[in-house]
PDB file of N, CA and C in Angstrom:
ATOM      1  N   UNK A   1     -58.442  45.651  80.181  1.00 49.00           N
ATOM      2  CA  UNK A   1     -58.652  46.710  79.063  1.00 49.00           C
ATOM      3  C   UNK A   1     -58.308  46.893  78.034  1.00 49.00           C
ATOM      4  N   UNK A   2     -56.626  47.135  78.514  1.00 49.00           N
ATOM      5  CA  UNK A   2     -55.075  46.756  77.397  1.00 49.00           C
ATOM      6  C   UNK A   2     -55.266  45.862  76.706  1.00 49.00           C
ATOM      7  N   UNK A   3     -55.965  44.566  77.652  1.00 43.00           N
ATOM      8  CA  UNK A   3     -55.462  42.823  76.299  1.00 43.00           C
ATOM      9  C   UNK A   3     -56.480  43.540  75.362  1.00 43.00           C
ATOM     10  N   UNK A   4     -58.098  43.722  75.420  1.00 48.00           N
ATOM     11  CA  UNK A   4     -58.665  43.593  74.704  1.00 48.00           C
ATOM     12  C   UNK A   4     -58.648  44.455  73.864  1.00 48.00           C
ATOM     13  N   UNK A   5     -57.857  45.633  73.832  1.00 44.00           N
ATOM     14  CA  UNK A   5     -57.603  46.437  72.815  1.00 44.00           C
ATOM     15  C   UNK A   5     -56.286  46.375  72.065  1.00 44.00           C
ATOM     16  N   UNK A   6     -55.745  45.677  72.224  1.00 44.00           N
ATOM     17  CA  UNK A   6     -54.080  45.260  71.995  1.00 44.00           C
ATOM     18  C   UNK A   6     -54.845  43.710  70.590  1.00 44.00           C
ATOM     19  N   UNK A   7     -55.868  43.302  71.116  1.00 40.00           N
ATOM     20  CA  UNK A   7     -56.705  41.904  70.910  1.00 40.00           C
ATOM     21  C   UNK A   7     -57.099  42.436  69.405  1.00 40.00           C
ATOM     22  N   UNK A   8     -58.083  43.798  69.478  1.00 44.00           N
ATOM     23  CA  UNK A   8     -58.817  43.790  68.646  1.00 44.00           C
ATOM     24  C   UNK A   8     -58.301  44.843  67.850  1.00 44.00           C
ATOM     25  N   UNK A   9     -56.753  45.185  68.223  1.00 44.00           N
ATOM     26  CA  UNK A   9     -56.032  46.356  66.900  1.00 44.00           C
ATOM     27  C   UNK A   9     -55.394  45.132  66.158  1.00 44.00           C
ATOM     28  N   UNK A  10     -55.405  43.911  66.700  1.00 43.00           N
ATOM     29  CA  UNK A  10     -54.236  42.486  65.852  1.00 43.00           C
ATOM     30  C   UNK A  10     -55.533  42.199  64.820  1.00 43.00           C
ATOM     31  N   UNK A  11     -56.602  41.840  65.445  1.00 41.00           N
ATOM     32  CA  UNK A  11     -57.728  41.303  64.484  1.00 41.00           C
ATOM     33  C   UNK A  11     -57.962  42.245  63.154  1.00 41.00           C
ATOM     34  N   UNK A  12     -57.855  43.288  63.963  1.00 46.00           N
ATOM     35  CA  UNK A  12     -57.965  44.694  62.758  1.00 46.00           C
ATOM     36  C   UNK A  12     -57.090  44.593  61.023  1.00 46.00           C
ATOM     37  N   UNK A  13     -55.365  44.614  61.758  1.00 44.00           N
ATOM     38  CA  UNK A  13     -54.892  44.171  61.396  1.00 44.00           C
ATOM     39  C   UNK A  13     -54.892  43.152  60.424  1.00 44.00           C
ATOM     40  N   UNK A  14     -55.032  41.846  60.992  1.00 42.00           N
ATOM     41  CA  UNK A  14     -54.995  41.265  59.971  1.00 42.00           C
ATOM     42  C   UNK A  14     -55.882  41.194  58.978  1.00 42.00           C
ATOM     43  N   UNK A  15     -57.068  41.562  59.290  1.00 45.00           N
ATOM     44  CA  UNK A  15     -58.217  41.617  58.423  1.00 45.00           C
ATOM     45  C   UNK A  15     -58.084  42.072  57.147  1.00 45.00           C
ATOM     46  N   UNK A  16     -57.289  43.474  57.634  1.00 41.00           N
ATOM     47  CA  UNK A  16     -56.397  44.369  56.513  1.00 41.00           C
ATOM     48  C   UNK A  16     -55.682  43.455  55.688  1.00 41.00           C
ATOM     49  N   UNK A  17     -54.787  42.581  56.321  1.00 40.00           N
ATOM     50  CA  UNK A  17     -53.896  41.854  55.011  1.00 40.00           C
ATOM     51  C   UNK A  17     -54.255  40.879  54.334  1.00 40.00           C
ATOM     52  N   UNK A  18     -55.605  40.650  55.242  1.00 41.00           N
ATOM     53  CA  UNK A  18     -56.350  39.560  54.262  1.00 41.00           C
ATOM     54  C   UNK A  18     -56.924  40.144  53.244  1.00 41.00           C
ATOM     55  N   UNK A  19     -57.803  40.964  53.493  1.00 39.00           N
ATOM     56  CA  UNK A  19     -58.322  41.561  52.716  1.00 39.00           C
ATOM     57  C   UNK A  19     -57.661  42.228  51.341  1.00 39.00           C
ATOM     58  N   UNK A  20     -56.590  42.591  51.177  1.00 39.00           N
ATOM     59  CA  UNK A  20     -55.671  43.478  50.000  1.00 39.00           C
ATOM     60  C   UNK A  20     -55.296  42.347  49.291  1.00 39.00           C
ATOM     61  N   UNK A  21     -55.192  43.047  48.136  1.00 43.00           N
ATOM     62  CA  UNK A  21     -54.966  42.434  46.992  1.00 43.00           C
ATOM     63  C   UNK A  21     -54.020  42.119  46.573  1.00 43.00           C
ATOM     64  N   UNK A  22     -53.630  40.734  46.234  1.00 39.00           N
ATOM     65  CA  UNK A  22     -52.352  39.994  45.811  1.00 39.00           C
ATOM     66  C   UNK A  22     -51.796  39.817  44.200  1.00 39.00           C
ATOM     67  N   UNK A  23     -50.964  40.150  43.751  1.00 48.00           N
ATOM     68  CA  UNK A  23     -50.630  40.141  42.442  1.00 48.00           C
ATOM     69  C   UNK A  23     -50.461  38.442  42.392  1.00 48.00           C
ATOM     70  N   UNK A  24     -51.004  38.477  41.197  1.00 56.00           N
ATOM     71  CA  UNK A  24     -51.009  37.096  40.632  1.00 56.00           C
ATOM     72  C   UNK A  24     -49.713  36.788  40.241  1.00 56.00           C
ATOM     73  N   UNK A  25     -48.609  37.461  39.667  1.00 87.00           N
ATOM     74  CA  UNK A  25     -47.507  37.092  39.629  1.00 87.00           C
ATOM     75  C   UNK A  25     -47.060  36.676  37.892  1.00 87.00           C
ATOM     76  N   UNK A  26     -48.584  36.759  37.435  1.00 91.00           N
ATOM     77  CA  UNK A  26     -48.378  36.530  35.758  1.00 91.00           C
ATOM     78  C   UNK A  26     -48.760  37.618  35.335  1.00 91.00           C
ATOM     79  N   UNK A  27     -48.129  37.931  34.060  1.00 96.00           N
ATOM     80  CA  UNK A  27     -48.915  38.541  32.399  1.00 96.00           C
ATOM     81  C   UNK A  27     -50.172  38.158  31.853  1.00 96.00           C
ATOM     82  N   UNK A  28     -51.051  38.729  31.872  1.00 98.00           N
ATOM     83  CA  UNK A  28     -52.361  38.025  31.070  1.00 98.00           C
ATOM     84  C   UNK A  28     -52.294  38.437  30.057  1.00 98.00           C
ATOM     85  N   UNK A  29     -52.634  37.336  29.410  1.00 98.00           N
ATOM     86  CA  UNK A  29     -52.653  37.742  27.875  1.00 98.00           C
ATOM     87  C   UNK A  29     -51.480  36.510  26.885  1.00 98.00           C
ATOM     88  N   UNK A  30     -51.509  37.105  25.666  1.00 98.00           N
ATOM     89  CA  UNK A  30     -50.814  35.781  25.181  1.00 98.00           C
ATOM     90  C   UNK A  30     -49.445  36.287  24.343  1.00 98.00           C
ATOM     91  N   UNK A  31     -48.484  35.925  24.456  1.00 98.00           N
ATOM     92  CA  UNK A  31     -47.277  36.285  23.896  1.00 98.00           C
ATOM     93  C   UNK A  31     -46.716  35.364  22.657  1.00 98.00           C
ATOM     94  N   UNK A  32     -46.826  35.800  21.532  1.00 98.00           N
ATOM     95  CA  UNK A  32     -46.564  34.669  20.296  1.00 98.00           C
ATOM     96  C   UNK A  32     -45.105  34.980  19.413  1.00 98.00           C
ATOM     97  N   UNK A  33     -44.082  33.987  18.840  1.00 98.00           N
ATOM     98  CA  UNK A  33     -43.660  34.307  17.980  1.00 98.00           C
ATOM     99  C   UNK A  33     -43.163  33.087  17.399  1.00 98.00           C
ATOM    100  N   UNK A  34     -42.724  33.400  15.906  1.00 98.00           N
ATOM    101  CA  UNK A  34     -42.150  32.183  14.659  1.00 98.00           C
ATOM    102  C   UNK A  34     -40.807  31.763  14.933  1.00 98.00           C
ATOM    103  N   UNK A  35     -40.960  30.469  14.342  1.00 97.00           N
ATOM    104  CA  UNK A  35     -39.874  30.005  14.614  1.00 97.00           C
ATOM    105  C   UNK A  35     -39.770  28.628  13.345  1.00 97.00           C
ATOM    106  N   UNK A  36     -38.918  28.123  13.108  1.00 95.00           N
ATOM    107  CA  UNK A  36     -38.694  27.161  12.098  1.00 95.00           C
ATOM    108  C   UNK A  36     -38.728  25.678  12.455  1.00 95.00           C
ATOM    109  N   UNK A  37     -39.422  24.895  12.051  1.00 90.00           N
ATOM    110  CA  UNK A  37     -38.972  23.582  13.206  1.00 90.00           C
ATOM    111  C   UNK A  37     -37.874  22.903  12.447  1.00 90.00           C
ATOM    112  N   UNK A  38     -37.589  21.662  12.570  1.00 87.00           N
ATOM    113  CA  UNK A  38     -36.911  20.751  12.367  1.00 87.00           C
ATOM    114  C   UNK A  38     -36.680  20.227  10.706  1.00 87.00           C
ATOM    115  N   UNK A  39     -38.013  19.949   9.967  1.00 91.00           N
ATOM    116  CA  UNK A  39     -38.087  20.570   8.548  1.00 91.00           C
ATOM    117  C   UNK A  39     -37.753  21.434   7.716  1.00 91.00           C
ATOM    118  N   UNK A  40     -37.726  22.688   8.921  1.00 91.00           N
ATOM    119  CA  UNK A  40     -37.274  24.099   8.250  1.00 91.00           C
ATOM    120  C   UNK A  40     -39.121  25.051   7.822  1.00 91.00           C
ATOM    121  N   UNK A  41     -39.789  24.118   8.182  1.00 95.00           N
ATOM    122  CA  UNK A  41     -41.352  24.614   8.240  1.00 95.00           C
ATOM    123  C   UNK A  41     -41.686  25.597   9.233  1.00 95.00           C
ATOM    124  N   UNK A  42     -41.898  26.974   8.876  1.00 96.00           N
ATOM    125  CA  UNK A  42     -41.798  28.034   9.553  1.00 96.00           C
ATOM    126  C   UNK A  42     -43.490  27.537  10.635  1.00 96.00           C
ATOM    127  N   UNK A  43     -43.044  27.622  12.076  1.00 97.00           N
ATOM    128  CA  UNK A  43     -44.227  27.403  13.212  1.00 97.00           C
ATOM    129  C   UNK A  43     -44.497  28.395  14.106  1.00 97.00           C
ATOM    130  N   UNK A  44     -45.889  28.862  14.219  1.00 98.00           N
ATOM    131  CA  UNK A  44     -46.093  29.749  15.420  1.00 98.00           C
ATOM    132  C   UNK A  44     -46.065  29.339  16.865  1.00 98.00           C
ATOM    133  N   UNK A  45     -45.533  29.840  17.688  1.00 98.00           N
ATOM    134  CA  UNK A  45     -45.673  29.359  18.727  1.00 98.00           C
ATOM    135  C   UNK A  45     -46.031  29.932  19.653  1.00 98.00           C
ATOM    136  N   UNK A  46     -46.388  29.888  21.296  1.00 97.00           N
ATOM    137  CA  UNK A  46     -46.805  30.796  22.096  1.00 97.00           C
ATOM    138  C   UNK A  46     -46.665  30.799  23.667  1.00 97.00           C
ATOM    139  N   UNK A  47     -46.996  31.515  24.485  1.00 98.00           N
ATOM    140  CA  UNK A  47     -46.663  31.584  26.019  1.00 98.00           C
ATOM    141  C   UNK A  47     -47.920  31.905  26.044  1.00 98.00           C
ATOM    142  N   UNK A  48     -49.139  31.548  26.965  1.00 98.00           N
ATOM    143  CA  UNK A  48     -50.187  32.044  27.434  1.00 98.00           C
ATOM    144  C   UNK A  48     -50.179  32.489  28.862  1.00 98.00           C
ATOM    145  N   UNK A  49     -50.530  33.320  29.368  1.00 98.00           N
ATOM    146  CA  UNK A  49     -49.911  34.449  30.754  1.00 98.00           C
ATOM    147  C   UNK A  49     -49.104  33.681  31.842  1.00 98.00           C
ATOM    148  N   UNK A  50     -47.686  34.253  30.601  1.00 98.00           N
ATOM    149  CA  UNK A  50     -46.516  33.678  31.014  1.00 98.00           C
ATOM    150  C   UNK A  50     -46.132  34.811  32.600  1.00 98.00           C
ATOM    151  N   UNK A  51     -45.119  33.771  33.206  1.00 97.00           N
ATOM    152  CA  UNK A  51     -44.924  34.483  34.536  1.00 97.00           C
ATOM    153  C   UNK A  51     -44.160  35.802  34.563  1.00 97.00           C
ATOM    154  N   UNK A  52     -44.297  36.800  34.871  1.00 97.00           N
ATOM    155  CA  UNK A  52     -43.509  37.598  35.457  1.00 97.00           C
ATOM    156  C   UNK A  52     -42.654  37.829  36.310  1.00 97.00           C
ATOM    157  N   UNK A  53     -41.524  38.772  35.829  1.00 97.00           N
ATOM    158  CA  UNK A  53     -40.465  38.864  36.115  1.00 97.00           C
ATOM    159  C   UNK A  53     -39.606  37.382  36.047  1.00 97.00           C
ATOM    160  N   UNK A  54     -39.643  36.879  35.216  1.00 97.00           N
ATOM    161  CA  UNK A  54     -38.597  35.548  35.551  1.00 97.00           C
ATOM    162  C   UNK A  54     -38.707  35.314  33.910  1.00 97.00           C
ATOM    163  N   UNK A  55     -36.946  35.381  33.836  1.00 98.00           N
ATOM    164  CA  UNK A  55     -36.890  35.057  32.380  1.00 98.00           C
ATOM    165  C   UNK A  55     -37.626  33.743  32.072  1.00 98.00           C
ATOM    166  N   UNK A  56     -37.952  33.637  31.039  1.00 98.00           N
ATOM    167  CA  UNK A  56     -38.190  32.515  29.646  1.00 98.00           C
ATOM    168  C   UNK A  56     -37.412  32.136  28.632  1.00 98.00           C
ATOM    169  N   UNK A  57     -37.016  31.368  28.776  1.00 98.00           N
ATOM    170  CA  UNK A  57     -35.851  31.016  27.193  1.00 98.00           C
ATOM    171  C   UNK A  57     -37.210  30.147  26.340  1.00 98.00           C
ATOM    172  N   UNK A  58     -37.361  30.447  25.342  1.00 98.00           N
ATOM    173  CA  UNK A  58     -38.244  29.564  24.652  1.00 98.00           C
ATOM    174  C   UNK A  58     -38.153  27.930  23.978  1.00 98.00           C
ATOM    175  N   UNK A  59     -38.546  27.635  24.400  1.00 96.00           N
ATOM    176  CA  UNK A  59     -37.638  26.078  24.277  1.00 96.00           C
ATOM    177  C   UNK A  59     -37.569  25.629  22.795  1.00 96.00           C
ATOM    178  N   UNK A  60     -38.413  26.048  21.579  1.00 96.00           N
ATOM    179  CA  UNK A  60     -38.063  25.612  20.337  1.00 96.00           C
ATOM    180  C   UNK A  60     -36.482  26.539  19.660  1.00 96.00           C
ATOM    181  N   UNK A  61     -36.072  27.671  20.574  1.00 97.00           N
ATOM    182  CA  UNK A  61     -34.984  27.711  20.195  1.00 97.00           C
ATOM    183  C   UNK A  61     -33.954  28.268  21.035  1.00 97.00           C
ATOM    184  N   UNK A  62     -34.181  27.371  21.972  1.00 95.00           N
ATOM    185  CA  UNK A  62     -32.802  26.995  23.113  1.00 95.00           C
ATOM    186  C   UNK A  62     -32.116  26.579  22.971  1.00 95.00           C
ATOM    187  N   UNK A  63     -31.695  26.068  21.746  1.00 93.00           N
ATOM    188  CA  UNK A  63     -30.361  25.164  21.487  1.00 93.00           C
ATOM    189  C   UNK A  63     -29.615  25.948  20.474  1.00 93.00           C
ATOM    190  N   UNK A  64     -28.361  26.943  20.722  1.00 85.00           N
ATOM    191  CA  UNK A  64     -27.445  27.420  19.551  1.00 85.00           C
ATOM    192  C   UNK A  64     -27.750  27.030  18.486  1.00 85.00           C
ATOM    193  N   UNK A  65     -27.929  25.675  18.329  1.00 88.00           N
ATOM    194  CA  UNK A  65     -27.505  25.506  16.697  1.00 88.00           C
ATOM    195  C   UNK A  65     -28.732  25.570  15.893  1.00 88.00           C
ATOM    196  N   UNK A  66     -29.958  26.180  16.656  1.00 92.00           N
ATOM    197  CA  UNK A  66     -30.920  26.596  16.183  1.00 92.00           C
ATOM    198  C   UNK A  66     -31.178  27.756  15.305  1.00 92.00           C
ATOM    199  N   UNK A  67     -32.053  27.979  14.654  1.00 95.00           N
ATOM    200  CA  UNK A  67     -32.030  29.311  14.098  1.00 95.00           C
ATOM    201  C   UNK A  67     -33.224  30.101  15.168  1.00 95.00           C
ATOM    202  N   UNK A  68     -32.872  31.331  15.375  1.00 97.00           N
ATOM    203  CA  UNK A  68     -33.621  31.860  16.721  1.00 97.00           C
ATOM    204  C   UNK A  68     -34.894  31.985  16.601  1.00 97.00           C
ATOM    205  N   UNK A  69     -35.782  32.379  17.153  1.00 98.00           N
ATOM    206  CA  UNK A  69     -37.399  32.761  16.664  1.00 98.00           C
ATOM    207  C   UNK A  69     -37.226  34.388  16.138  1.00 98.00           C
ATOM    208  N   UNK A  70     -38.603  34.865  15.825  1.00 98.00           N
ATOM    209  CA  UNK A  70     -38.131  36.063  15.120  1.00 98.00           C
ATOM    210  C   UNK A  70     -39.999  36.491  15.134  1.00 98.00           C
ATOM    211  N   UNK A  71     -40.245  37.524  15.343  1.00 98.00           N
ATOM    212  CA  UNK A  71     -41.891  38.317  14.742  1.00 98.00           C
ATOM    213  C   UNK A  71     -42.521  37.908  16.626  1.00 98.00           C
ATOM    214  N   UNK A  72     -42.127  38.642  17.279  1.00 98.00           N
ATOM    215  CA  UNK A  72     -42.697  38.277  18.108  1.00 98.00           C
ATOM    216  C   UNK A  72     -43.553  39.354  18.462  1.00 98.00           C
ATOM    217  N   UNK A  73     -44.787  39.094  18.907  1.00 98.00           N
ATOM    218  CA  UNK A  73     -46.200  39.712  19.089  1.00 98.00           C
ATOM    219  C   UNK A  73     -46.518  39.588  20.303  1.00 98.00           C
ATOM    220  N   UNK A  74     -46.661  40.954  21.537  1.00 98.00           N
ATOM    221  CA  UNK A  74     -46.670  40.965  22.770  1.00 98.00           C
ATOM    222  C   UNK A  74     -48.143  41.390  23.095  1.00 98.00           C
ATOM    223  N   UNK A  75     -49.400  40.684  23.291  1.00 98.00           N
ATOM    224  CA  UNK A  75     -50.545  40.756  23.369  1.00 98.00           C
ATOM    225  C   UNK A  75     -51.192  40.368  24.478  1.00 98.00           C
ATOM    226  N   UNK A  76     -50.258  40.739  25.972  1.00 98.00           N
ATOM    227  CA  UNK A  76     -50.194  40.446  27.452  1.00 98.00           C
ATOM    228  C   UNK A  76     -50.464  41.941  27.626  1.00 98.00           C
ATOM    229  N   UNK A  77     -50.256  42.313  29.155  1.00 98.00           N
ATOM    230  CA  UNK A  77     -50.594  43.027  29.747  1.00 98.00           C
ATOM    231  C   UNK A  77     -49.694  43.805  30.558  1.00 98.00           C
ATOM    232  N   UNK A  78     -48.212  43.337  30.113  1.00 98.00           N
ATOM    233  CA  UNK A  78     -47.292  43.951  30.291  1.00 98.00           C
ATOM    234  C   UNK A  78     -46.237  44.286  29.301  1.00 98.00           C
ATOM    235  N   UNK A  79     -45.275  44.366  30.327  1.00 98.00           N
ATOM    236  CA  UNK A  79     -43.937  45.184  28.675  1.00 98.00           C
ATOM    237  C   UNK A  79     -43.169  43.695  28.814  1.00 98.00           C
ATOM    238  N   UNK A  80     -42.993  43.164  27.605  1.00 98.00           N
ATOM    239  CA  UNK A  80     -42.222  41.975  27.178  1.00 98.00           C
ATOM    240  C   UNK A  80     -40.696  42.496  26.521  1.00 98.00           C
ATOM    241  N   UNK A  81     -39.701  42.081  27.614  1.00 98.00           N
ATOM    242  CA  UNK A  81     -38.542  42.474  26.828  1.00 98.00           C
ATOM    243  C   UNK A  81     -37.703  41.013  26.437  1.00 98.00           C
ATOM    244  N   UNK A  82     -37.396  41.425  25.232  1.00 98.00           N
ATOM    245  CA  UNK A  82     -36.790  40.108  24.303  1.00 98.00           C
ATOM    246  C   UNK A  82     -35.513  40.007  24.390  1.00 98.00           C
ATOM    247  N   UNK A  83     -34.764  38.954  24.587  1.00 98.00           N
ATOM    248  CA  UNK A  83     -32.999  38.823  24.112  1.00 98.00           C
ATOM    249  C   UNK A  83     -33.138  38.413  23.097  1.00 98.00           C
ATOM    250  N   UNK A  84     -32.085  38.337  22.489  1.00 97.00           N
ATOM    251  CA  UNK A  84     -31.144  37.754  21.493  1.00 97.00           C
ATOM    252  C   UNK A  84     -30.731  36.655  21.436  1.00 97.00           C
ATOM    253  N   UNK A  85     -30.013  35.952  23.245  1.00 97.00           N
ATOM    254  CA  UNK A  85     -29.715  35.048  23.567  1.00 97.00           C
ATOM    255  C   UNK A  85     -30.454  34.141  24.773  1.00 97.00           C
ATOM    256  N   UNK A  86     -30.074  33.357  25.306  1.00 97.00           N
ATOM    257  CA  UNK A  86     -30.885  32.528  25.898  1.00 97.00           C
ATOM    258  C   UNK A  86     -30.601  33.087  27.472  1.00 97.00           C
ATOM    259  N   UNK A  87     -31.456  32.476  28.390  1.00 97.00           N
ATOM    260  CA  UNK A  87     -31.377  33.102  30.174  1.00 97.00           C
ATOM    261  C   UNK A  87     -31.235  34.769  29.483  1.00 97.00           C
ATOM    262  N   UNK A  88     -31.995  35.273  28.940  1.00 98.00           N
ATOM    263  CA  UNK A  88     -32.309  36.804  29.058  1.00 98.00           C
ATOM    264  C   UNK A  88     -30.774  37.127  28.872  1.00 98.00           C
ATOM    265  N   UNK A  89     -29.579  36.757  27.719  1.00 97.00           N
ATOM    266  CA  UNK A  89     -28.167  37.657  27.963  1.00 97.00           C
ATOM    267  C   UNK A  89     -28.750  38.021  26.477  1.00 97.00           C
ATOM    268  N   UNK A  90     -27.676  39.058  26.362  1.00 97.00           N
ATOM    269  CA  UNK A  90     -27.384  39.501  24.729  1.00 97.00           C
ATOM    270  C   UNK A  90     -28.867  40.690  24.047  1.00 97.00           C
ATOM    271  N   UNK A  91     -28.222  41.266  23.528  1.00 97.00           N
ATOM    272  CA  UNK A  91     -29.360  42.453  22.858  1.00 97.00           C
ATOM    273  C   UNK A  91     -30.369  42.156  23.317  1.00 97.00           C
ATOM    274  N   UNK A  92     -31.232  43.274  23.826  1.00 98.00           N
ATOM    275  CA  UNK A  92     -32.420  43.302  24.126  1.00 98.00           C
ATOM    276  C   UNK A  92     -33.229  44.266  23.734  1.00 98.00           C
ATOM    277  N   UNK A  93     -34.693  44.035  23.138  1.00 98.00           N
ATOM    278  CA  UNK A  93     -35.570  44.922  22.824  1.00 98.00           C
ATOM    279  C   UNK A  93     -36.812  44.903  23.871  1.00 98.00           C
ATOM    280  N   UNK A  94     -37.583  45.950  23.760  1.00 98.00           N
ATOM    281  CA  UNK A  94     -38.952  45.702  24.216  1.00 98.00           C
ATOM    282  C   UNK A  94     -40.157  46.040  23.831  1.00 98.00           C
ATOM    283  N   UNK A  95     -40.835  45.599  23.958  1.00 98.00           N
ATOM    284  CA  UNK A  95     -42.533  45.568  23.565  1.00 98.00           C
ATOM    285  C   UNK A  95     -43.277  45.880  24.195  1.00 98.00           C
ATOM    286  N   UNK A  96     -44.127  47.137  23.949  1.00 98.00           N
ATOM    287  CA  UNK A  96     -45.514  47.283  24.793  1.00 98.00           C
ATOM    288  C   UNK A  96     -46.077  46.534  24.885  1.00 98.00           C
ATOM    289  N   UNK A  97     -47.425  46.644  26.447  1.00 98.00           N
ATOM    290  CA  UNK A  97     -48.336  45.457  26.203  1.00 98.00           C
ATOM    291  C   UNK A  97     -49.223  45.924  24.922  1.00 98.00           C
ATOM    292  N   UNK A  98     -49.745  44.533  25.046  1.00 97.00           N
ATOM    293  CA  UNK A  98     -51.559  45.448  24.224  1.00 97.00           C
ATOM    294  C   UNK A  98     -51.050  45.339  22.855  1.00 97.00           C
ATOM    295  N   UNK A  99     -50.202  44.404  22.184  1.00 97.00           N
ATOM    296  CA  UNK A  99     -50.066  44.869  21.130  1.00 97.00           C
ATOM    297  C   UNK A  99     -48.565  45.071  20.296  1.00 97.00           C
ATOM    298  N   UNK A 100     -47.473  45.248  20.934  1.00 97.00           N
ATOM    299  CA  UNK A 100     -46.274  45.033  20.445  1.00 97.00           C
ATOM    300  C   UNK A 100     -45.585  44.413  19.951  1.00 97.00           C
ATOM    301  N   UNK A 101     -45.147  44.560  18.716  1.00 97.00           N
ATOM    302  CA  UNK A 101     -44.432  43.830  17.857  1.00 97.00           C
ATOM    303  C   UNK A 101     -43.196  44.026  16.909  1.00 97.00           C
ATOM    304  N   UNK A 102     -42.760  42.913  16.515  1.00 97.00           N
ATOM    305  CA  UNK A 102     -41.564  43.431  15.636  1.00 97.00           C
ATOM    306  C   UNK A 102     -41.477  42.533  14.433  1.00 97.00           C
ATOM    307  N   UNK A 103     -40.161  42.771  13.521  1.00 96.00           N
ATOM    308  CA  UNK A 103     -40.375  42.122  12.546  1.00 96.00           C
ATOM    309  C   UNK A 103     -39.257  40.865  12.581  1.00 96.00           C
ATOM    310  N   UNK A 104     -39.614  39.979  11.405  1.00 96.00           N
ATOM    311  CA  UNK A 104     -38.457  39.138  11.289  1.00 96.00           C
ATOM    312  C   UNK A 104     -37.084  39.034  11.843  1.00 96.00           C
ATOM    313  N   UNK A 105     -37.197  40.357  11.562  1.00 97.00           N
ATOM    314  CA  UNK A 105     -35.383  40.683  11.543  1.00 97.00           C
ATOM    315  C   UNK A 105     -35.078  40.540  13.053  1.00 97.00           C
ATOM    316  N   UNK A 106     -35.997  40.592  13.809  1.00 97.00           N
ATOM    317  CA  UNK A 106     -35.177  40.499  15.277  1.00 97.00           C
ATOM    318  C   UNK A 106     -35.618  39.325  15.707  1.00 97.00           C
ATOM    319  N   UNK A 107     -34.149  38.632  16.464  1.00 97.00           N
ATOM    320  CA  UNK A 107     -33.750  37.226  16.476  1.00 97.00           C
ATOM    321  C   UNK A 107     -33.801  37.356  18.100  1.00 97.00           C
ATOM    322  N   UNK A 108     -34.959  36.472  18.309  1.00 98.00           N
ATOM    323  CA  UNK A 108     -35.062  36.464  20.045  1.00 98.00           C
ATOM    324  C   UNK A 108     -35.090  34.792  20.054  1.00 98.00           C
ATOM    325  N   UNK A 109     -34.360  34.958  21.588  1.00 98.00           N
ATOM    326  CA  UNK A 109     -34.441  32.990  22.299  1.00 98.00           C
ATOM    327  C   UNK A 109     -34.969  33.532  23.579  1.00 98.00           C
ATOM    328  N   UNK A 110     -35.053  34.377  24.209  1.00 98.00           N
ATOM    329  CA  UNK A 110     -35.364  34.780  25.491  1.00 98.00           C
ATOM    330  C   UNK A 110     -36.595  35.907  26.049  1.00 98.00           C
ATOM    331  N   UNK A 111     -37.617  35.835  26.861  1.00 98.00           N
ATOM    332  CA  UNK A 111     -38.187  36.728  27.232  1.00 98.00           C
ATOM    333  C   UNK A 111     -38.696  37.264  28.515  1.00 98.00           C
ATOM    334  N   UNK A 112     -38.592  38.491  29.027  1.00 98.00           N
ATOM    335  CA  UNK A 112     -38.882  38.680  30.444  1.00 98.00           C
ATOM    336  C   UNK A 112     -39.701  39.670  30.554  1.00 98.00           C
ATOM    337  N   UNK A 113     -41.321  39.544  31.511  1.00 98.00           N
ATOM    338  CA  UNK A 113     -42.371  40.342  31.830  1.00 98.00           C
ATOM    339  C   UNK A 113     -42.365  41.138  32.213  1.00 98.00           C
ATOM    340  N   UNK A 114     -42.336  42.228  32.439  1.00 95.00           N
ATOM    341  CA  UNK A 114     -42.550  42.941  33.859  1.00 95.00           C
ATOM    342  C   UNK A 114     -43.724  43.294  34.559  1.00 95.00           C
TER     343      UNK A 114
END
């Protein structure tokens, strides 16, 4: 009788764990920013459904010799914290979810999403 009760409890616990929702681990939506290409022409680039809680160095401005990106716009469902330096270092600023943005005066090289 005890074995049957233990097995039933184990199966019930396993079913509960399997049915619990899991986090996708990504912010949903787009994060865009502006930067200059090698010819000095302003381009708009972005991240689609970026990974959450992981520092992302913006590839177009990862080299310190290039001008930083600017005008970030956060159209994800997570708060985006942008950083002046690569690897999420230096001065930072948070952009609210679903439309938070900043002007061209905010220089950006990396971002992390909550």
